[in-house]
PDB file of C-alpha atoms in Angstrom:
ATOM      1  CA  UNK A   1      93.685  84.833  90.659  1.00 81.00           C
ATOM      2  CA  UNK A   2      94.839  87.642  88.363  1.00 88.00           C
ATOM      3  CA  UNK A   3      92.866  88.753  85.316  1.00 93.00           C
ATOM      4  CA  UNK A   4      96.072  88.621  83.277  1.00 97.00           C
ATOM      5  CA  UNK A   5      98.064  85.380  83.286  1.00 98.00           C
ATOM      6  CA  UNK A   6     101.846  85.319  83.473  1.00 98.00           C
ATOM      7  CA  UNK A   7     104.219  82.413  84.120  1.00 98.00           C
ATOM      8  CA  UNK A   8     105.357  82.482  87.770  1.00 97.00           C
ATOM      9  CA  UNK A   9     109.005  82.242  86.850  1.00 98.00           C
ATOM     10  CA  UNK A  10     111.478  82.150  83.970  1.00 98.00           C
ATOM     11  CA  UNK A  11     115.216  81.716  83.910  1.00 97.00           C
ATOM     12  CA  UNK A  12     118.109  81.955  81.495  1.00 97.00           C
ATOM     13  CA  UNK A  13     121.855  82.363  81.492  1.00 97.00           C
ATOM     14  CA  UNK A  14     123.675  85.690  81.278  1.00 97.00           C
ATOM     15  CA  UNK A  15     123.837  86.971  77.722  1.00 97.00           C
ATOM     16  CA  UNK A  16     120.876  84.874  76.621  1.00 97.00           C
ATOM     17  CA  UNK A  17     117.346  85.958  75.676  1.00 97.00           C
ATOM     18  CA  UNK A  18     114.135  85.395  77.582  1.00 98.00           C
ATOM     19  CA  UNK A  19     110.483  86.089  76.877  1.00 98.00           C
ATOM     20  CA  UNK A  20     107.648  86.589  79.353  1.00 98.00           C
ATOM     21  CA  UNK A  21     104.072  86.099  78.244  1.00 98.00           C
ATOM     22  CA  UNK A  22     100.924  87.859  79.422  1.00 98.00           C
ATOM     23  CA  UNK A  23      97.583  86.382  78.460  1.00 98.00           C
ATOM     24  CA  UNK A  24      94.253  88.138  78.764  1.00 98.00           C
ATOM     25  CA  UNK A  25      90.970  88.561  76.920  1.00 97.00           C
ATOM     26  CA  UNK A  26      89.157  90.792  74.467  1.00 97.00           C
ATOM     27  CA  UNK A  27      88.005  93.046  77.321  1.00 97.00           C
ATOM     28  CA  UNK A  28      91.530  93.890  78.396  1.00 98.00           C
ATOM     29  CA  UNK A  29      94.601  93.144  76.257  1.00 98.00           C
ATOM     30  CA  UNK A  30      92.502  92.695  73.144  1.00 97.00           C
ATOM     31  CA  UNK A  31      91.201  96.256  73.330  1.00 96.00           C
ATOM     32  CA  UNK A  32      93.787  98.257  75.251  1.00 97.00           C
ATOM     33  CA  UNK A  33      97.452  99.145  75.349  1.00 98.00           C
ATOM     34  CA  UNK A  34      99.739  96.889  77.398  1.00 98.00           C
ATOM     35  CA  UNK A  35     102.456  98.132  79.740  1.00 98.00           C
ATOM     36  CA  UNK A  36     105.299  96.223  81.353  1.00 98.00           C
ATOM     37  CA  UNK A  37     106.964  96.987  84.685  1.00 98.00           C
ATOM     38  CA  UNK A  38     110.177  95.838  86.329  1.00 98.00           C
ATOM     39  CA  UNK A  39     110.284  95.605  90.112  1.00 98.00           C
ATOM     40  CA  UNK A  40     113.702  95.124  91.654  1.00 95.00           C
ATOM     41  CA  UNK A  41     113.737  93.791  95.223  1.00 88.00           C
ATOM     42  CA  UNK A  42     112.622  96.390  97.736  1.00 88.00           C
ATOM     43  CA  UNK A  43     111.782  99.051  95.177  1.00 95.00           C
ATOM     44  CA  UNK A  44     108.759 100.500  93.433  1.00 98.00           C
ATOM     45  CA  UNK A  45     107.853  99.181  89.976  1.00 98.00           C
ATOM     46  CA  UNK A  46     109.486 100.904  87.013  1.00 98.00           C
ATOM     47  CA  UNK A  47     107.844 101.373  83.632  1.00 98.00           C
ATOM     48  CA  UNK A  48     109.695  99.368  80.961  1.00 98.00           C
ATOM     49  CA  UNK A  49     107.274  99.282  78.045  1.00 98.00           C
ATOM     50  CA  UNK A  50     104.157 101.302  77.227  1.00 98.00           C
ATOM     51  CA  UNK A  51     101.699 101.227  74.330  1.00 98.00           C
ATOM     52  CA  UNK A  52     102.611  97.559  73.749  1.00 98.00           C
ATOM     53  CA  UNK A  53     106.091  98.149  72.357  1.00 98.00           C
ATOM     54  CA  UNK A  54     107.431 101.607  73.211  1.00 98.00           C
ATOM     55  CA  UNK A  55     110.307 102.244  75.621  1.00 98.00           C
ATOM     56  CA  UNK A  56     110.471 105.265  77.940  1.00 97.00           C
ATOM     57  CA  UNK A  57     113.587 107.359  77.784  1.00 96.00           C
ATOM     58  CA  UNK A  58     116.473 105.598  79.488  1.00 96.00           C
ATOM     59  CA  UNK A  59     115.227 102.039  78.981  1.00 97.00           C
ATOM     60  CA  UNK A  60     117.781 100.098  76.904  1.00 97.00           C
ATOM     61  CA  UNK A  61     116.738  98.477  73.639  1.00 96.00           C
ATOM     62  CA  UNK A  62     117.498  95.079  75.169  1.00 98.00           C
ATOM     63  CA  UNK A  63     113.892  95.314  76.385  1.00 98.00           C
ATOM     64  CA  UNK A  64     111.114  94.924  73.837  1.00 98.00           C
ATOM     65  CA  UNK A  65     107.378  94.396  73.822  1.00 98.00           C
ATOM     66  CA  UNK A  66     104.815  93.014  71.435  1.00 98.00           C
ATOM     67  CA  UNK A  67     101.116  92.282  71.362  1.00 98.00           C
ATOM     68  CA  UNK A  68      99.010  89.943  69.290  1.00 97.00           C
ATOM     69  CA  UNK A  69      95.296  89.549  69.863  1.00 97.00           C
ATOM     70  CA  UNK A  70      94.707  88.904  73.543  1.00 97.00           C
ATOM     71  CA  UNK A  71      98.331  88.205  74.466  1.00 98.00           C
ATOM     72  CA  UNK A  72     101.429  90.279  74.988  1.00 98.00           C
ATOM     73  CA  UNK A  73     105.092  89.405  75.323  1.00 98.00           C
ATOM     74  CA  UNK A  74     108.075  91.069  76.961  1.00 98.00           C
ATOM     75  CA  UNK A  75     111.469  90.177  75.536  1.00 98.00           C
ATOM     76  CA  UNK A  76     114.829  90.748  77.164  1.00 98.00           C
ATOM     77  CA  UNK A  77     118.070  90.104  75.287  1.00 98.00           C
ATOM     78  CA  UNK A  78     121.653  90.130  76.509  1.00 97.00           C
ATOM     79  CA  UNK A  79     120.565  89.132  80.007  1.00 97.00           C
ATOM     80  CA  UNK A  80     122.481  90.622  82.894  1.00 97.00           C
ATOM     81  CA  UNK A  81     122.445  89.678  86.569  1.00 95.00           C
ATOM     82  CA  UNK A  82     120.990  93.117  87.231  1.00 95.00           C
ATOM     83  CA  UNK A  83     117.888  92.101  85.275  1.00 97.00           C
ATOM     84  CA  UNK A  84     116.885  89.708  88.066  1.00 97.00           C
ATOM     85  CA  UNK A  85     113.560  91.111  89.170  1.00 97.00           C
ATOM     86  CA  UNK A  86     109.822  90.619  89.094  1.00 98.00           C
ATOM     87  CA  UNK A  87     108.084  91.658  85.867  1.00 98.00           C
ATOM     88  CA  UNK A  88     104.431  92.637  85.584  1.00 98.00           C
ATOM     89  CA  UNK A  89     102.134  93.338  82.669  1.00 98.00           C
ATOM     90  CA  UNK A  90      99.273  95.778  83.043  1.00 98.00           C
ATOM     91  CA  UNK A  91      96.388  97.136  81.044  1.00 98.00           C
ATOM     92  CA  UNK A  92      92.851  98.518  81.260  1.00 97.00           C
ATOM     93  CA  UNK A  93      89.881  96.196  81.443  1.00 97.00           C
ATOM     94  CA  UNK A  94      86.801  97.682  79.811  1.00 97.00           C
ATOM     95  CA  UNK A  95      84.435  95.131  81.356  1.00 97.00           C
ATOM     96  CA  UNK A  96      85.663  95.839  84.872  1.00 96.00           C
ATOM     97  CA  UNK A  97      86.191  99.563  84.254  1.00 96.00           C
ATOM     98  CA  UNK A  98      89.442  99.239  86.130  1.00 97.00           C
ATOM     99  CA  UNK A  99      93.105  98.627  85.576  1.00 97.00           C
ATOM    100  CA  UNK A 100      94.500  95.127  85.941  1.00 98.00           C
ATOM    101  CA  UNK A 101      97.925  93.566  86.417  1.00 98.00           C
ATOM    102  CA  UNK A 102      99.307  90.153  85.738  1.00 98.00           C
ATOM    103  CA  UNK A 103     100.391  87.999  88.656  1.00 97.00           C
ATOM    104  CA  UNK A 104     104.037  88.750  87.987  1.00 98.00           C
ATOM    105  CA  UNK A 105     106.977  86.717  86.709  1.00 98.00           C
ATOM    106  CA  UNK A 106     110.201  86.265  88.615  1.00 98.00           C
ATOM    107  CA  UNK A 107     113.224  86.334  86.330  1.00 98.00           C
ATOM    108  CA  UNK A 108     116.313  84.473  87.453  1.00 97.00           C
ATOM    109  CA  UNK A 109     119.558  84.986  85.584  1.00 97.00           C
ATOM    110  CA  UNK A 110     121.475  81.790  86.254  1.00 89.00           C
TER     111      UNK A 110
ATOM    112  CA  UNK B   1     111.032 116.421  87.831  1.00 93.00           C
ATOM    113  CA  UNK B   2     107.702 115.214  89.116  1.00 96.00           C
ATOM    114  CA  UNK B   3     107.790 113.106  92.263  1.00 98.00           C
ATOM    115  CA  UNK B   4     105.177 111.324  94.345  1.00 98.00           C
ATOM    116  CA  UNK B   5     105.325 110.580  98.059  1.00 98.00           C
ATOM    117  CA  UNK B   6     102.913 108.477 100.075  1.00 98.00           C
ATOM    118  CA  UNK B   7     102.204 109.274 103.728  1.00 98.00           C
ATOM    119  CA  UNK B   8      99.972 107.932 106.464  1.00 96.00           C
ATOM    120  CA  UNK B   9      99.835 105.580 109.459  1.00 96.00           C
ATOM    121  CA  UNK B  10     101.869 102.415 109.210  1.00 96.00           C
ATOM    122  CA  UNK B  11      99.592 100.531 111.583  1.00 98.00           C
ATOM    123  CA  UNK B  12      95.799 100.375 111.474  1.00 98.00           C
ATOM    124  CA  UNK B  13      93.477  98.320 113.658  1.00 98.00           C
ATOM    125  CA  UNK B  14      91.091  95.773 112.147  1.00 98.00           C
ATOM    126  CA  UNK B  15      87.645  97.177 111.246  1.00 97.00           C
ATOM    127  CA  UNK B  16      89.007 100.729 111.145  1.00 98.00           C
ATOM    128  CA  UNK B  17      89.663 102.933 108.116  1.00 98.00           C
ATOM    129  CA  UNK B  18      93.024 103.114 106.363  1.00 98.00           C
ATOM    130  CA  UNK B  19      93.858 106.633 105.150  1.00 98.00           C
ATOM    131  CA  UNK B  20      96.812 107.521 102.928  1.00 98.00           C
ATOM    132  CA  UNK B  21      97.819 110.654 101.078  1.00 98.00           C
ATOM    133  CA  UNK B  22     100.007 111.036  98.005  1.00 98.00           C
ATOM    134  CA  UNK B  23     101.689 114.408  97.600  1.00 98.00           C
ATOM    135  CA  UNK B  24     102.727 115.437  94.106  1.00 97.00           C
ATOM    136  CA  UNK B  25     105.782 117.686  93.804  1.00 97.00           C
ATOM    137  CA  UNK B  26     107.609 119.140  90.827  1.00 96.00           C
ATOM    138  CA  UNK B  27     104.456 119.355  88.730  1.00 94.00           C
ATOM    139  CA  UNK B  28     100.728 119.953  88.797  1.00 93.00           C
ATOM    140  CA  UNK B  29      98.125 117.381  89.667  1.00 94.00           C
ATOM    141  CA  UNK B  30      95.683 119.306  87.464  1.00 93.00           C
ATOM    142  CA  UNK B  31      96.830 117.880  84.155  1.00 90.00           C
ATOM    143  CA  UNK B  32      94.326 116.691  81.592  1.00 92.00           C
ATOM    144  CA  UNK B  33      96.850 114.199  80.230  1.00 94.00           C
ATOM    145  CA  UNK B  34      97.177 112.149  83.387  1.00 96.00           C
ATOM    146  CA  UNK B  35      95.289 110.552  86.237  1.00 97.00           C
ATOM    147  CA  UNK B  36      96.416 109.439  89.671  1.00 98.00           C
ATOM    148  CA  UNK B  37      96.265 105.913  90.965  1.00 98.00           C
ATOM    149  CA  UNK B  38      96.693 103.684  93.976  1.00 98.00           C
ATOM    150  CA  UNK B  39      98.227 100.210  93.704  1.00 98.00           C
ATOM    151  CA  UNK B  40      99.037  97.816  96.524  1.00 98.00           C
ATOM    152  CA  UNK B  41     101.241  94.767  97.009  1.00 98.00           C
ATOM    153  CA  UNK B  42     100.681  92.316  99.887  1.00 97.00           C
ATOM    154  CA  UNK B  43     103.897  90.862 101.315  1.00 96.00           C
ATOM    155  CA  UNK B  44     105.386  88.365  98.900  1.00 95.00           C
ATOM    156  CA  UNK B  45     102.585  88.821  96.360  1.00 97.00           C
ATOM    157  CA  UNK B  46     101.886  90.699  93.144  1.00 97.00           C
ATOM    158  CA  UNK B  47     100.538  94.121  92.305  1.00 98.00           C
ATOM    159  CA  UNK B  48      96.852  94.918  92.757  1.00 98.00           C
ATOM    160  CA  UNK B  49      95.239  97.927  91.059  1.00 98.00           C
ATOM    161  CA  UNK B  50      93.042  99.694  93.628  1.00 98.00           C
ATOM    162  CA  UNK B  51      91.652 102.747  91.884  1.00 98.00           C
ATOM    163  CA  UNK B  52      92.302 105.995  90.098  1.00 97.00           C
ATOM    164  CA  UNK B  53      91.136 109.602  89.995  1.00 97.00           C
ATOM    165  CA  UNK B  54      91.253 112.421  87.485  1.00 95.00           C
ATOM    166  CA  UNK B  55      91.830 115.989  88.678  1.00 88.00           C
ATOM    167  CA  UNK B  56      88.187 116.647  87.830  1.00 90.00           C
ATOM    168  CA  UNK B  57      87.225 114.114  90.492  1.00 91.00           C
ATOM    169  CA  UNK B  58      86.135 111.245  88.259  1.00 95.00           C
ATOM    170  CA  UNK B  59      87.053 107.943  89.886  1.00 97.00           C
ATOM    171  CA  UNK B  60      87.397 104.287  88.951  1.00 97.00           C
ATOM    172  CA  UNK B  61      87.727 101.445  91.451  1.00 97.00           C
ATOM    173  CA  UNK B  62      88.535  97.776  91.165  1.00 97.00           C
ATOM    174  CA  UNK B  63      85.273  95.826  91.673  1.00 96.00           C
ATOM    175  CA  UNK B  64      86.562  93.717  94.568  1.00 96.00           C
ATOM    176  CA  UNK B  65      87.266  96.806  96.694  1.00 97.00           C
ATOM    177  CA  UNK B  66      84.666  99.214  95.349  1.00 97.00           C
ATOM    178  CA  UNK B  67      82.359  99.018  98.353  1.00 97.00           C
ATOM    179  CA  UNK B  68      85.169 100.009 100.746  1.00 98.00           C
ATOM    180  CA  UNK B  69      87.331 102.436  98.750  1.00 98.00           C
ATOM    181  CA  UNK B  70      87.187 106.177  98.301  1.00 98.00           C
ATOM    182  CA  UNK B  71      89.791 108.160  96.371  1.00 98.00           C
ATOM    183  CA  UNK B  72      89.702 111.943  96.475  1.00 97.00           C
ATOM    184  CA  UNK B  73      91.800 114.781  95.098  1.00 96.00           C
ATOM    185  CA  UNK B  74      92.761 118.164  96.541  1.00 95.00           C
ATOM    186  CA  UNK B  75      94.064 120.272  93.683  1.00 94.00           C
ATOM    187  CA  UNK B  76      94.786 123.229  95.992  1.00 94.00           C
ATOM    188  CA  UNK B  77      97.303 121.096  97.898  1.00 96.00           C
ATOM    189  CA  UNK B  78      98.451 119.076  94.864  1.00 96.00           C
ATOM    190  CA  UNK B  79      97.664 115.776  96.493  1.00 97.00           C
ATOM    191  CA  UNK B  80      95.224 112.896  96.369  1.00 97.00           C
ATOM    192  CA  UNK B  81      94.087 110.446  99.007  1.00 98.00           C
ATOM    193  CA  UNK B  82      92.951 106.884  99.588  1.00 98.00           C
ATOM    194  CA  UNK B  83      90.479 105.719 102.193  1.00 98.00           C
ATOM    195  CA  UNK B  84      89.808 102.011 102.696  1.00 98.00           C
ATOM    196  CA  UNK B  85      87.180 101.155 105.289  1.00 98.00           C
ATOM    197  CA  UNK B  86      86.566  98.060 107.407  1.00 98.00           C
ATOM    198  CA  UNK B  87      90.102  96.791 106.968  1.00 98.00           C
ATOM    199  CA  UNK B  88      91.228  93.275 107.806  1.00 98.00           C
ATOM    200  CA  UNK B  89      94.595  91.554 107.887  1.00 98.00           C
ATOM    201  CA  UNK B  90      94.163  90.876 104.158  1.00 98.00           C
ATOM    202  CA  UNK B  91      94.617  94.610 103.554  1.00 98.00           C
ATOM    203  CA  UNK B  92      98.153  94.516 104.936  1.00 98.00           C
ATOM    204  CA  UNK B  93     100.301  95.619 102.025  1.00 98.00           C
ATOM    205  CA  UNK B  94     102.802  98.020 100.534  1.00 98.00           C
ATOM    206  CA  UNK B  95     100.711 100.837  99.084  1.00 98.00           C
ATOM    207  CA  UNK B  96     101.965 102.792  96.069  1.00 98.00           C
ATOM    208  CA  UNK B  97     100.625 105.924  94.442  1.00 98.00           C
ATOM    209  CA  UNK B  98     101.427 106.504  90.769  1.00 98.00           C
ATOM    210  CA  UNK B  99     100.743 108.749  87.775  1.00 98.00           C
ATOM    211  CA  UNK B 100      98.809 107.156  84.941  1.00 97.00           C
ATOM    212  CA  UNK B 101      98.577 108.246  81.331  1.00 95.00           C
ATOM    213  CA  UNK B 102      95.100 108.902  79.938  1.00 94.00           C
ATOM    214  CA  UNK B 103      96.345 107.954  76.488  1.00 94.00           C
ATOM    215  CA  UNK B 104      97.741 104.525  77.291  1.00 94.00           C
ATOM    216  CA  UNK B 105      97.017 103.736  80.991  1.00 95.00           C
ATOM    217  CA  UNK B 106     100.704 103.240  81.752  1.00 97.00           C
ATOM    218  CA  UNK B 107     101.938 104.264  85.197  1.00 98.00           C
ATOM    219  CA  UNK B 108     105.112 106.176  84.419  1.00 98.00           C
ATOM    220  CA  UNK B 109     105.945 107.688  87.807  1.00 98.00           C
ATOM    221  CA  UNK B 110     105.597 105.883  91.128  1.00 98.00           C
ATOM    222  CA  UNK B 111     106.022 106.825  94.745  1.00 98.00           C
ATOM    223  CA  UNK B 112     108.413 104.723  96.846  1.00 98.00           C
ATOM    224  CA  UNK B 113     105.500 103.056  98.620  1.00 98.00           C
ATOM    225  CA  UNK B 114     104.381 102.928 102.232  1.00 98.00           C
ATOM    226  CA  UNK B 115     103.835  99.766 104.258  1.00 98.00           C
ATOM    227  CA  UNK B 116     100.535  99.498 106.091  1.00 98.00           C
ATOM    228  CA  UNK B 117      99.972  96.711 108.597  1.00 98.00           C
ATOM    229  CA  UNK B 118      96.533  95.801 109.848  1.00 98.00           C
ATOM    230  CA  UNK B 119      96.810  94.524 113.407  1.00 97.00           C
ATOM    231  CA  UNK B 120      95.327  95.091 116.833  1.00 95.00           C
TER     232      UNK B 120
END
């Protein structure tokens, strides 16, 4: 059971938009920055979003992040088949004094 | 460009100690802006944060593994290490090392990962 809750799977058609939620508490999301990672099959995770809504260099603006209270959301527009991957949210938990990840969401582009 | 590379045995016997090293190249491990972490992923499952270390030696561990985990840093060799004692089959996983930001706790650079299987 992960500290952060994500839907196990989401799906949408190519070109459409999808959102992935990440729910936590005041000890983690509510008090810390949220990051999002994309993990393509057989590869290491890749940082997509940091500080809730910022994109590292090279990440297209089709990817966006937001945070409100104890929840965060990753948005992906203009879906491509290459976006099929597992997506994870992550943050720091002050009560645990450790980092935490969500359980991951598998995105299927139909 | 900074790169990370995990190394260590791919097979460990139950009850023994798992030992992995992450070598940092293309940059210094002694940066006050970053820390160094270990994350694992059991087959077919999600990411699990194991622990982190600053170049000064300060460590943080996830509570569920705290009694069995030790992370250390060797600044002279630009590398950091993970030791996990009394392993069981549940510790079978793909182990990643990564660089974390002190400002925002995001892991921006990851190693490719190394698979460790616990089996007799």
